[in-house]
Amino acid sequence: MTDLFSPLNLGEIALSNRIVMSSLTRNRAGAGNVPTELAAEYYRQRASAGLILTEASPISPEGHGYPRTPGIHTPEQIAGWKKVTDAVHAAGGKIAIQLWHVGRISHPDLQPGGSLPVAPSALKPHGQAITYTGMKDYVTPRALEISEMPVLVSKYARAAENAMAAGFDGVEIHAGNGYLLDQFLRSSTNKRTDAYGGSRENRARLLLEVLEAVCSKIGHGKVGVRLSPVTPFNDISDDNPQDTFEYVVGELNRFDLAFLDLLQGTGGAAKEDWIPFDYERLRSIYRGKLIRNNDYDFETATRAVETGGADAIAFGRLLLANPDLVERFRRGASLNAPDYEKLYVGEEKGYTDYPFLAS
Ligand code: PHB
């Protein structure tokens, strides 16, 4: 019987169990947005998960939208990540990097040369960016020119090559949560009238070009993608998410990817408040391996895997607070609670100091 502790191959990535660490922003990168030794320790502690998906990592200087997020576009960042992947591999784990471009969810203060953030359309998000000097209102971004698309696509491909140089087992293309690729996918943020906007086919074009380019550089068996069809996080929505995402997922089948990481629900909202969406339809359309994400516990995760509703389950908060979550699940042990005050601050506190079970 398949359960959470059963091994699983996601393309070329061999997992020893089906408990995946979800991508979690932690804002503890060092100077130059380089991952630190402390990050290597944090991820090493969690290496018993079948697969770690790293915190979102910008592919280029323009991809940044928050302080102290580790990039994957400079030699120093590649060297910093190499220490992370070495630590995870030495502990017997697998690790893929989440490739990120925030698009309009940024601020000139966080952009090279103080320029405007880029987006599919010049539409200002509601809300504020977190800058190095406090919260500042988002600005109206600059709409990308169609002539810039090949350069953007090549930056994803380059970042994927950098990820291989840094020793990662794979990459996850972040196309969710209201960031750049999601801004193209969803109708509220994409008002383009060229080949990259309008119909669902056009809105999906950039993501599909990115996947094509990344797969051709590093091989489809190392590439996953994250989608979050209905999260309103970062001021985003779609007129018909079911239609948009059924098309996107159908197109993903062409690539024979390592996995699809499907973030269900609407951010931190209570389950009763989730925008309705038929995830089972996506499951039936998608022919590859599916990781489901958000609000699972041991029982619901076990049921999802046992019934074939998912191939693996990603845990964020639980793995953040329980580095040995796999062992705790095995033993039915109690769980540490996350310290929400220290999600984005605190250096080692609330990061590498969560207790393991007494052995
Ligand atoms: C965040 O930094 O708040 C963040 C980053 C990536 C996500 C979600 C949230 O996908």
mmCIF file of C-alpha atoms and ligand atoms in Angstrom:
data_model
loop_
_atom_site.group_PDB
_atom_site.id
_atom_site.type_symbol
_atom_site.label_atom_id
_atom_site.label_comp_id
_atom_site.label_asym_id
_atom_site.label_seq_id
_atom_site.Cartn_x
_atom_site.Cartn_y
_atom_site.Cartn_z
ATOM 1 C CA MET A 1 0.000 0.000 0.000
ATOM 2 C CA THR A 2 1.345 3.409 -0.983
ATOM 3 C CA ASP A 3 1.541 5.879 1.891
ATOM 4 C CA LEU A 4 3.465 9.030 2.805
ATOM 5 C CA PHE A 5 6.558 6.954 3.581
ATOM 6 C CA SER A 6 6.670 5.215 0.197
ATOM 7 C CA PRO A 7 9.459 6.197 -2.205
ATOM 8 C CA LEU A 8 8.599 8.154 -5.317
ATOM 9 C CA ASN A 9 10.348 9.178 -8.521
ATOM 10 C CA LEU A 10 9.556 12.692 -9.679
ATOM 11 C CA GLY A 11 11.106 12.560 -13.135
ATOM 12 C CA GLU A 12 14.828 12.098 -12.492
ATOM 13 C CA ILE A 13 14.519 13.020 -8.811
ATOM 14 C CA ALA A 14 14.275 9.948 -6.540
ATOM 15 C CA LEU A 15 12.512 10.699 -3.247
ATOM 16 C CA SER A 16 12.744 8.385 -0.251
ATOM 17 C CA ASN A 17 9.287 9.482 0.922
ATOM 18 C CA ARG A 18 6.374 11.641 -0.222
ATOM 19 C CA ILE A 19 6.738 14.400 2.342
ATOM 20 C CA VAL A 20 7.919 17.512 0.488
ATOM 21 C CA MET A 21 9.114 20.739 2.059
ATOM 22 C CA SER A 22 7.196 23.636 0.568
ATOM 23 C CA SER A 23 8.961 26.773 -0.558
ATOM 24 C CA LEU A 24 9.123 29.316 2.310
ATOM 25 C CA THR A 25 10.524 32.842 2.153
ATOM 26 C CA ARG A 26 12.780 33.430 5.201
ATOM 27 C CA ASN A 27 14.638 36.685 4.382
ATOM 28 C CA ARG A 28 17.976 35.687 5.863
ATOM 29 C CA ALA A 29 20.310 35.894 2.852
ATOM 30 C CA GLY A 30 23.697 37.556 3.367
ATOM 31 C CA ALA A 31 25.312 40.474 1.530
ATOM 32 C CA GLY A 32 24.789 40.271 -2.226
ATOM 33 C CA ASN A 33 21.684 38.116 -1.591
ATOM 34 C CA VAL A 34 23.961 35.113 -1.088
ATOM 35 C CA PRO A 35 22.702 32.105 0.931
ATOM 36 C CA THR A 36 24.633 31.785 4.195
ATOM 37 C CA GLU A 37 26.115 28.896 6.191
ATOM 38 C CA LEU A 38 23.049 29.232 8.408
ATOM 39 C CA ALA A 39 20.827 28.498 5.399
ATOM 40 C CA ALA A 40 22.903 25.370 4.746
ATOM 41 C CA GLU A 41 22.258 24.292 8.338
ATOM 42 C CA TYR A 42 18.521 25.077 8.092
ATOM 43 C CA TYR A 43 18.075 22.984 4.965
ATOM 44 C CA ARG A 44 20.400 20.197 6.209
ATOM 45 C CA GLN A 45 18.213 19.850 9.304
ATOM 46 C CA ARG A 46 15.204 19.206 7.036
ATOM 47 C CA ALA A 47 16.928 16.750 4.652
ATOM 48 C CA SER A 48 14.828 13.755 5.787
ATOM 49 C CA ALA A 49 11.916 15.189 3.781
ATOM 50 C CA GLY A 50 11.665 13.366 0.453
ATOM 51 C CA LEU A 51 12.321 16.624 -1.386
ATOM 52 C CA ILE A 52 13.081 20.175 -0.266
ATOM 53 C CA LEU A 53 11.765 23.021 -2.411
ATOM 54 C CA THR A 54 13.862 26.049 -1.508
ATOM 55 C CA GLU A 55 12.616 29.501 -0.708
ATOM 56 C CA ALA A 56 11.786 31.496 -3.836
ATOM 57 C CA SER A 57 15.031 32.619 -5.494
ATOM 58 C CA PRO A 58 15.184 35.430 -8.030
ATOM 59 C CA ILE A 59 16.548 34.585 -11.473
ATOM 60 C CA SER A 60 17.910 38.079 -12.114
ATOM 61 C CA PRO A 61 18.381 41.435 -10.360
ATOM 62 C CA GLU A 62 14.976 42.627 -11.655
ATOM 63 C CA GLY A 63 13.359 39.514 -10.183
ATOM 64 C CA HIS A 64 13.832 40.733 -6.595
ATOM 65 C CA GLY A 65 10.995 42.258 -4.595
ATOM 66 C CA TYR A 66 11.879 41.664 -0.945
ATOM 67 C CA PRO A 67 14.930 42.248 1.232
ATOM 68 C CA ARG A 68 17.429 39.456 1.801
ATOM 69 C CA THR A 69 16.043 36.884 -0.629
ATOM 70 C CA PRO A 70 18.799 34.651 -2.035
ATOM 71 C CA GLY A 71 19.248 34.887 -5.806
ATOM 72 C CA ILE A 72 20.613 32.420 -8.350
ATOM 73 C CA HIS A 73 22.137 34.885 -10.806
ATOM 74 C CA THR A 74 25.664 35.683 -9.512
ATOM 75 C CA PRO A 75 28.756 33.474 -9.036
ATOM 76 C CA GLU A 76 28.690 34.220 -5.300
ATOM 77 C CA GLN A 77 25.064 33.098 -5.038
ATOM 78 C CA ILE A 78 25.846 29.890 -6.939
ATOM 79 C CA ALA A 79 28.737 29.220 -4.536
ATOM 80 C CA GLY A 80 26.480 29.926 -1.541
ATOM 81 C CA TRP A 81 23.805 27.557 -2.822
ATOM 82 C CA LYS A 82 26.476 24.888 -3.470
ATOM 83 C CA LYS A 83 27.110 24.767 0.267
ATOM 84 C CA VAL A 84 23.382 24.265 0.798
ATOM 85 C CA THR A 85 23.049 21.445 -1.740
ATOM 86 C CA ASP A 86 26.231 19.752 -0.444
ATOM 87 C CA ALA A 87 24.849 19.838 3.107
ATOM 88 C CA VAL A 88 21.473 18.394 2.043
ATOM 89 C CA HIS A 89 23.068 15.693 -0.103
ATOM 90 C CA ALA A 90 25.505 14.707 2.665
ATOM 91 C CA ALA A 91 22.465 14.195 4.880
ATOM 92 C CA GLY A 92 20.821 11.987 2.222
ATOM 93 C CA GLY A 93 18.243 14.514 0.983
ATOM 94 C CA LYS A 94 17.109 15.955 -2.344
ATOM 95 C CA ILE A 95 16.675 19.655 -3.065
ATOM 96 C CA ALA A 96 15.199 21.706 -5.930
ATOM 97 C CA ILE A 97 15.352 25.489 -6.183
ATOM 98 C CA GLN A 98 12.269 27.598 -6.783
ATOM 99 C CA LEU A 99 13.014 30.029 -9.637
ATOM 100 C CA TRP A 100 11.324 33.374 -9.069
ATOM 101 C CA HIS A 101 10.654 36.685 -10.721
ATOM 102 C CA VAL A 102 8.336 38.952 -8.735
ATOM 103 C CA GLY A 103 7.285 41.166 -11.660
ATOM 104 C CA ARG A 104 5.275 44.115 -10.314
ATOM 105 C CA ILE A 105 5.504 42.963 -6.664
ATOM 106 C CA SER A 106 8.623 45.051 -6.130
ATOM 107 C CA HIS A 107 9.680 48.660 -5.767
ATOM 108 C CA PRO A 108 12.297 50.900 -7.446
ATOM 109 C CA ASP A 109 14.256 50.724 -4.166
ATOM 110 C CA LEU A 110 14.755 46.995 -4.790
ATOM 111 C CA GLN A 111 15.420 47.294 -8.529
ATOM 112 C CA PRO A 112 18.764 47.766 -10.290
ATOM 113 C CA GLY A 113 19.375 51.478 -10.840
ATOM 114 C CA GLY A 114 16.101 52.343 -9.100
ATOM 115 C CA SER A 115 14.116 51.457 -12.226
ATOM 116 C CA LEU A 116 10.445 50.572 -12.336
ATOM 117 C CA PRO A 117 9.480 46.944 -11.778
ATOM 118 C CA VAL A 118 8.276 45.141 -14.910
ATOM 119 C CA ALA A 119 4.935 43.421 -15.486
ATOM 120 C CA PRO A 120 2.653 42.252 -18.299
ATOM 121 C CA SER A 121 0.673 45.497 -18.022
ATOM 122 C CA ALA A 122 1.166 48.866 -16.326
ATOM 123 C CA LEU A 123 -1.235 48.144 -13.461
ATOM 124 C CA LYS A 124 -0.313 49.157 -9.931
ATOM 125 C CA PRO A 125 -0.968 46.510 -7.281
ATOM 126 C CA HIS A 126 -2.807 47.530 -4.128
ATOM 127 C CA GLY A 127 -0.595 47.338 -1.099
ATOM 128 C CA GLN A 128 2.969 47.997 -0.076
ATOM 129 C CA ALA A 129 6.380 46.599 -0.795
ATOM 130 C CA ILE A 130 8.771 45.717 2.004
ATOM 131 C CA THR A 131 11.939 47.683 1.279
ATOM 132 C CA TYR A 132 15.210 48.025 3.190
ATOM 133 C CA THR A 133 13.863 51.308 4.586
ATOM 134 C CA GLY A 134 10.340 50.227 5.498
ATOM 135 C CA MET A 135 7.008 49.682 3.787
ATOM 136 C CA LYS A 136 6.368 51.705 0.623
ATOM 137 C CA ASP A 137 3.348 51.810 -1.680
ATOM 138 C CA TYR A 138 3.682 49.710 -4.798
ATOM 139 C CA VAL A 139 4.250 51.744 -7.961
ATOM 140 C CA THR A 140 2.809 51.438 -11.446
ATOM 141 C CA PRO A 141 5.125 48.957 -13.176
ATOM 142 C CA ARG A 142 6.456 49.213 -16.709
ATOM 143 C CA ALA A 143 4.770 46.887 -19.200
ATOM 144 C CA LEU A 144 7.321 44.589 -20.824
ATOM 145 C CA GLU A 145 7.876 45.154 -24.543
ATOM 146 C CA ILE A 146 7.232 42.133 -26.710
ATOM 147 C CA SER A 147 10.842 42.415 -27.906
ATOM 148 C CA GLU A 148 12.016 41.788 -24.308
ATOM 149 C CA MET A 149 10.346 38.378 -24.024
ATOM 150 C CA PRO A 150 13.202 36.286 -25.459
ATOM 151 C CA VAL A 151 15.644 37.930 -23.037
ATOM 152 C CA LEU A 152 13.347 37.220 -20.108
ATOM 153 C CA VAL A 153 12.952 33.593 -21.166
ATOM 154 C CA SER A 154 16.719 33.243 -21.482
ATOM 155 C CA LYS A 155 17.149 34.516 -17.920
ATOM 156 C CA TYR A 156 15.062 31.607 -16.639
ATOM 157 C CA ALA A 157 17.157 29.205 -18.722
ATOM 158 C CA ARG A 158 20.376 30.715 -17.402
ATOM 159 C CA ALA A 159 19.131 30.532 -13.818
ATOM 160 C CA ALA A 160 18.307 26.839 -14.346
ATOM 161 C CA GLU A 161 21.857 26.249 -15.606
ATOM 162 C CA ASN A 162 23.164 28.127 -12.572
ATOM 163 C CA ALA A 163 21.035 25.834 -10.390
ATOM 164 C CA MET A 164 22.707 22.801 -11.952
ATOM 165 C CA ALA A 165 26.124 24.361 -11.315
ATOM 166 C CA ALA A 166 25.048 24.841 -7.694
ATOM 167 C CA GLY A 167 24.301 21.121 -7.390
ATOM 168 C CA PHE A 168 20.500 21.165 -7.253
ATOM 169 C CA ASP A 169 18.524 18.031 -8.105
ATOM 170 C CA GLY A 170 15.971 20.099 -9.973
ATOM 171 C CA VAL A 171 14.191 23.416 -10.321
ATOM 172 C CA GLU A 172 10.636 24.549 -9.698
ATOM 173 C CA ILE A 173 9.382 27.344 -11.949
ATOM 174 C CA HIS A 174 7.306 29.635 -9.723
ATOM 175 C CA ALA A 175 4.179 30.489 -11.708
ATOM 176 C CA GLY A 176 1.951 31.187 -8.725
ATOM 177 C CA ASN A 177 1.102 33.607 -5.923
ATOM 178 C CA GLY A 178 0.707 36.717 -8.036
ATOM 179 C CA TYR A 179 4.340 36.931 -9.180
ATOM 180 C CA LEU A 180 5.505 37.571 -12.749
ATOM 181 C CA LEU A 181 4.456 34.364 -14.540
ATOM 182 C CA ASP A 182 1.139 34.339 -12.658
ATOM 183 C CA GLN A 183 0.664 38.015 -13.593
ATOM 184 C CA PHE A 184 0.796 36.840 -17.211
ATOM 185 C CA LEU A 185 -1.507 33.846 -16.606
ATOM 186 C CA ARG A 186 -4.324 35.603 -14.791
ATOM 187 C CA SER A 187 -6.690 38.018 -16.477
ATOM 188 C CA SER A 188 -6.781 40.750 -13.801
ATOM 189 C CA THR A 189 -3.090 41.583 -14.269
ATOM 190 C CA ASN A 190 -2.680 40.863 -17.977
ATOM 191 C CA LYS A 191 -4.413 43.384 -20.248
ATOM 192 C CA ARG A 192 -2.004 42.943 -23.156
ATOM 193 C CA THR A 193 -3.336 42.931 -26.682
ATOM 194 C CA ASP A 194 -0.333 41.174 -28.248
ATOM 195 C CA ALA A 195 0.560 37.470 -28.430
ATOM 196 C CA TYR A 196 1.112 37.368 -24.636
ATOM 197 C CA GLY A 197 -2.308 38.605 -23.523
ATOM 198 C CA GLY A 198 -6.023 38.188 -24.087
ATOM 199 C CA SER A 199 -6.924 34.533 -24.672
ATOM 200 C CA ARG A 200 -5.865 31.852 -22.188
ATOM 201 C CA GLU A 201 -3.525 30.536 -24.887
ATOM 202 C CA ASN A 202 -1.798 33.907 -25.088
ATOM 203 C CA ARG A 203 -1.666 34.418 -21.324
ATOM 204 C CA ALA A 204 -0.014 31.008 -20.927
ATOM 205 C CA ARG A 205 2.521 31.648 -23.700
ATOM 206 C CA LEU A 206 5.299 33.045 -21.509
ATOM 207 C CA LEU A 207 5.153 30.197 -18.988
ATOM 208 C CA LEU A 208 5.216 27.620 -21.784
ATOM 209 C CA GLU A 209 8.171 29.343 -23.453
ATOM 210 C CA VAL A 210 10.006 29.400 -20.133
ATOM 211 C CA LEU A 211 9.359 25.676 -19.645
ATOM 212 C CA GLU A 212 10.523 24.907 -23.169
ATOM 213 C CA ALA A 213 13.748 26.850 -22.633
ATOM 214 C CA VAL A 214 14.464 25.452 -19.162
ATOM 215 C CA CYS A 215 13.697 21.854 -20.200
ATOM 216 C CA SER A 216 15.968 22.152 -23.207
ATOM 217 C CA LYS A 217 18.837 23.334 -20.991
ATOM 218 C CA ILE A 218 18.602 20.934 -18.044
ATOM 219 C CA GLY A 219 16.183 18.161 -19.120
ATOM 220 C CA HIS A 220 12.449 17.874 -18.427
ATOM 221 C CA GLY A 221 12.962 15.277 -15.704
ATOM 222 C CA LYS A 222 14.463 17.905 -13.434
ATOM 223 C CA VAL A 223 11.817 20.576 -13.938
ATOM 224 C CA GLY A 224 8.672 21.193 -11.937
ATOM 225 C CA VAL A 225 6.178 24.023 -11.900
ATOM 226 C CA ARG A 226 4.131 25.695 -9.198
ATOM 227 C CA LEU A 227 0.606 26.962 -9.850
ATOM 228 C CA SER A 228 -1.910 28.550 -7.469
ATOM 229 C CA PRO A 229 -5.116 28.983 -9.506
ATOM 230 C CA VAL A 230 -7.189 31.027 -7.061
ATOM 231 C CA THR A 231 -4.947 32.635 -4.481
ATOM 232 C CA PRO A 232 -5.684 36.390 -4.348
ATOM 233 C CA PHE A 233 -2.314 37.036 -2.693
ATOM 234 C CA ASN A 234 -0.560 40.030 -4.287
ATOM 235 C CA ASP A 235 -3.792 41.506 -5.610
ATOM 236 C CA ILE A 236 -4.527 39.067 -8.397
ATOM 237 C CA SER A 237 -7.546 37.210 -9.797
ATOM 238 C CA ASP A 238 -8.840 35.570 -12.935
ATOM 239 C CA ASP A 239 -12.228 35.929 -14.623
ATOM 240 C CA ASN A 240 -12.412 32.179 -15.170
ATOM 241 C CA PRO A 241 -9.695 30.339 -13.260
ATOM 242 C CA GLN A 242 -11.105 26.900 -14.035
ATOM 243 C CA ASP A 243 -10.883 27.553 -17.781
ATOM 244 C CA THR A 244 -7.446 29.199 -17.581
ATOM 245 C CA PHE A 245 -5.830 26.522 -15.454
ATOM 246 C CA GLU A 246 -7.409 23.527 -17.179
ATOM 247 C CA TYR A 247 -5.782 24.821 -20.343
ATOM 248 C CA VAL A 248 -2.418 25.446 -18.634
ATOM 249 C CA VAL A 249 -2.321 22.009 -17.034
ATOM 250 C CA GLY A 250 -3.285 20.333 -20.307
ATOM 251 C CA GLU A 251 -0.354 22.085 -21.984
ATOM 252 C CA LEU A 252 2.023 21.013 -19.205
ATOM 253 C CA ASN A 253 1.438 17.416 -20.302
ATOM 254 C CA ARG A 254 3.524 18.107 -23.434
ATOM 255 C CA PHE A 255 6.652 18.601 -21.344
ATOM 256 C CA ASP A 256 6.639 15.411 -19.255
ATOM 257 C CA LEU A 257 7.832 17.429 -16.263
ATOM 258 C CA ALA A 258 9.146 16.035 -12.982
ATOM 259 C CA PHE A 259 6.128 17.405 -11.119
ATOM 260 C CA LEU A 260 3.329 19.921 -10.787
ATOM 261 C CA ASP A 261 3.152 21.610 -7.367
ATOM 262 C CA LEU A 262 -0.427 22.741 -6.916
ATOM 263 C CA LEU A 263 -1.065 25.294 -4.187
ATOM 264 C CA GLN A 264 -4.699 24.972 -3.217
ATOM 265 C CA GLY A 265 -6.820 27.579 -1.530
ATOM 266 C CA THR A 266 -6.382 31.226 -0.972
ATOM 267 C CA GLY A 267 -3.264 31.970 1.011
ATOM 268 C CA GLY A 268 -3.739 32.086 4.736
ATOM 269 C CA ALA A 269 -7.549 32.190 4.486
ATOM 270 C CA ALA A 270 -9.585 29.644 6.460
ATOM 271 C CA LYS A 271 -10.686 26.646 4.412
ATOM 272 C CA GLU A 272 -14.348 27.785 4.479
ATOM 273 C CA ASP A 273 -13.272 30.998 2.717
ATOM 274 C CA TRP A 274 -11.355 29.370 -0.131
ATOM 275 C CA ILE A 275 -12.529 30.451 -3.580
ATOM 276 C CA PRO A 276 -14.249 27.404 -5.125
ATOM 277 C CA PHE A 277 -12.110 25.516 -7.612
ATOM 278 C CA ASP A 278 -12.283 21.954 -8.915
ATOM 279 C CA TYR A 279 -8.793 20.615 -8.185
ATOM 280 C CA GLU A 280 -9.904 17.066 -9.012
ATOM 281 C CA ARG A 281 -10.496 18.195 -12.609
ATOM 282 C CA LEU A 282 -6.860 19.333 -12.776
ATOM 283 C CA ARG A 283 -5.785 15.997 -11.284
ATOM 284 C CA SER A 284 -7.669 14.155 -14.003
ATOM 285 C CA ILE A 285 -6.314 16.346 -16.820
ATOM 286 C CA TYR A 286 -2.693 16.287 -15.664
ATOM 287 C CA ARG A 287 -0.860 13.104 -16.580
ATOM 288 C CA GLY A 288 2.319 13.718 -14.549
ATOM 289 C CA LYS A 289 3.197 13.547 -10.865
ATOM 290 C CA LEU A 290 1.231 15.879 -8.613
ATOM 291 C CA ILE A 291 2.322 17.479 -5.350
ATOM 292 C CA ARG A 292 -0.594 19.052 -3.467
ATOM 293 C CA ASN A 293 -0.029 21.821 -1.049
ATOM 294 C CA ASN A 294 -1.674 23.830 1.703
ATOM 295 C CA ASP A 295 -3.330 22.989 4.964
ATOM 296 C CA TYR A 296 -2.633 19.241 5.010
ATOM 297 C CA ASP A 297 -1.984 17.348 8.230
ATOM 298 C CA PHE A 298 -0.802 13.766 8.637
ATOM 299 C CA GLU A 299 -4.282 12.279 8.267
ATOM 300 C CA THR A 300 -5.449 14.310 5.269
ATOM 301 C CA ALA A 301 -2.069 13.917 3.553
ATOM 302 C CA THR A 302 -2.091 10.162 4.097
ATOM 303 C CA ARG A 303 -5.590 9.910 2.682
ATOM 304 C CA ALA A 304 -4.659 12.006 -0.374
ATOM 305 C CA VAL A 305 -1.685 9.775 -1.170
ATOM 306 C CA GLU A 306 -3.457 6.492 -0.385
ATOM 307 C CA THR A 307 -6.414 7.324 -2.611
ATOM 308 C CA GLY A 308 -4.224 8.560 -5.472
ATOM 309 C CA GLY A 309 -5.434 12.151 -5.158
ATOM 310 C CA ALA A 310 -1.790 13.206 -4.930
ATOM 311 C CA ASP A 311 1.609 11.614 -5.440
ATOM 312 C CA ALA A 312 3.195 13.696 -2.671
ATOM 313 C CA ILE A 313 2.182 16.410 -0.222
ATOM 314 C CA ALA A 314 4.081 19.605 0.509
ATOM 315 C CA PHE A 315 4.205 20.961 4.054
ATOM 316 C CA GLY A 316 5.295 24.505 4.859
ATOM 317 C CA ARG A 317 4.562 25.524 8.428
ATOM 318 C CA LEU A 318 4.910 21.966 9.773
ATOM 319 C CA LEU A 319 8.388 21.449 8.296
ATOM 320 C CA LEU A 320 9.443 24.940 9.259
ATOM 321 C CA ALA A 321 8.790 24.149 12.919
ATOM 322 C CA ASN A 322 9.631 20.423 12.830
ATOM 323 C CA PRO A 323 12.884 19.672 11.030
ATOM 324 C CA ASP A 324 12.303 15.961 11.781
ATOM 325 C CA LEU A 325 8.675 15.995 10.611
ATOM 326 C CA VAL A 326 9.099 12.664 8.809
ATOM 327 C CA GLU A 327 10.195 10.931 12.027
ATOM 328 C CA ARG A 328 7.474 12.666 14.039
ATOM 329 C CA PHE A 329 4.845 11.469 11.558
ATOM 330 C CA ARG A 330 6.273 7.927 11.753
ATOM 331 C CA ARG A 331 6.086 7.878 15.522
ATOM 332 C CA GLY A 332 2.831 9.811 15.818
ATOM 333 C CA ALA A 333 4.785 12.271 17.964
ATOM 334 C CA SER A 334 3.620 15.740 18.964
ATOM 335 C CA LEU A 335 4.609 18.708 16.803
ATOM 336 C CA ASN A 336 6.391 21.994 17.566
ATOM 337 C CA ALA A 337 4.338 25.104 16.760
ATOM 338 C CA PRO A 338 5.818 27.681 14.364
ATOM 339 C CA ASP A 339 6.943 30.993 15.833
ATOM 340 C CA TYR A 340 5.217 33.380 13.436
ATOM 341 C CA GLU A 341 7.056 36.389 14.876
ATOM 342 C CA LYS A 342 10.287 34.954 13.513
ATOM 343 C CA LEU A 343 9.225 33.904 10.038
ATOM 344 C CA TYR A 344 11.127 36.713 8.340
ATOM 345 C CA VAL A 345 13.459 37.931 11.095
ATOM 346 C CA GLY A 346 15.570 36.494 13.885
ATOM 347 C CA GLU A 347 18.573 34.975 12.088
ATOM 348 C CA GLU A 348 19.051 31.571 13.828
ATOM 349 C CA LYS A 349 16.071 32.123 16.128
ATOM 350 C CA GLY A 350 12.924 30.551 14.745
ATOM 351 C CA TYR A 351 15.109 29.177 11.921
ATOM 352 C CA THR A 352 17.664 26.596 13.005
ATOM 353 C CA ASP A 353 16.715 26.275 16.685
ATOM 354 C CA TYR A 354 13.502 24.220 16.510
ATOM 355 C CA PRO A 355 13.996 21.115 18.650
ATOM 356 C CA PHE A 356 14.301 17.605 17.215
ATOM 357 C CA LEU A 357 12.689 14.661 18.999
ATOM 358 C CA ALA A 358 14.916 13.175 21.659
ATOM 359 C CA SER A 359 16.543 10.156 19.987
HETATM 360 C C1 PHB B 1 6.815 36.169 0.322
HETATM 361 O O1 PHB B 1 7.988 36.521 0.327
HETATM 362 O O2 PHB B 1 5.965 36.666 1.059
HETATM 363 C C2 PHB B 1 6.394 35.109 -0.605
HETATM 364 C C3 PHB B 1 7.278 34.670 -1.567
HETATM 365 C C4 PHB B 1 6.897 33.695 -2.466
HETATM 366 C C5 PHB B 1 5.624 33.170 -2.397
HETATM 367 C C6 PHB B 1 4.762 33.586 -1.426
HETATM 368 C C7 PHB B 1 5.142 34.557 -0.535
HETATM 369 O O3 PHB B 1 5.234 32.270 -3.275
#
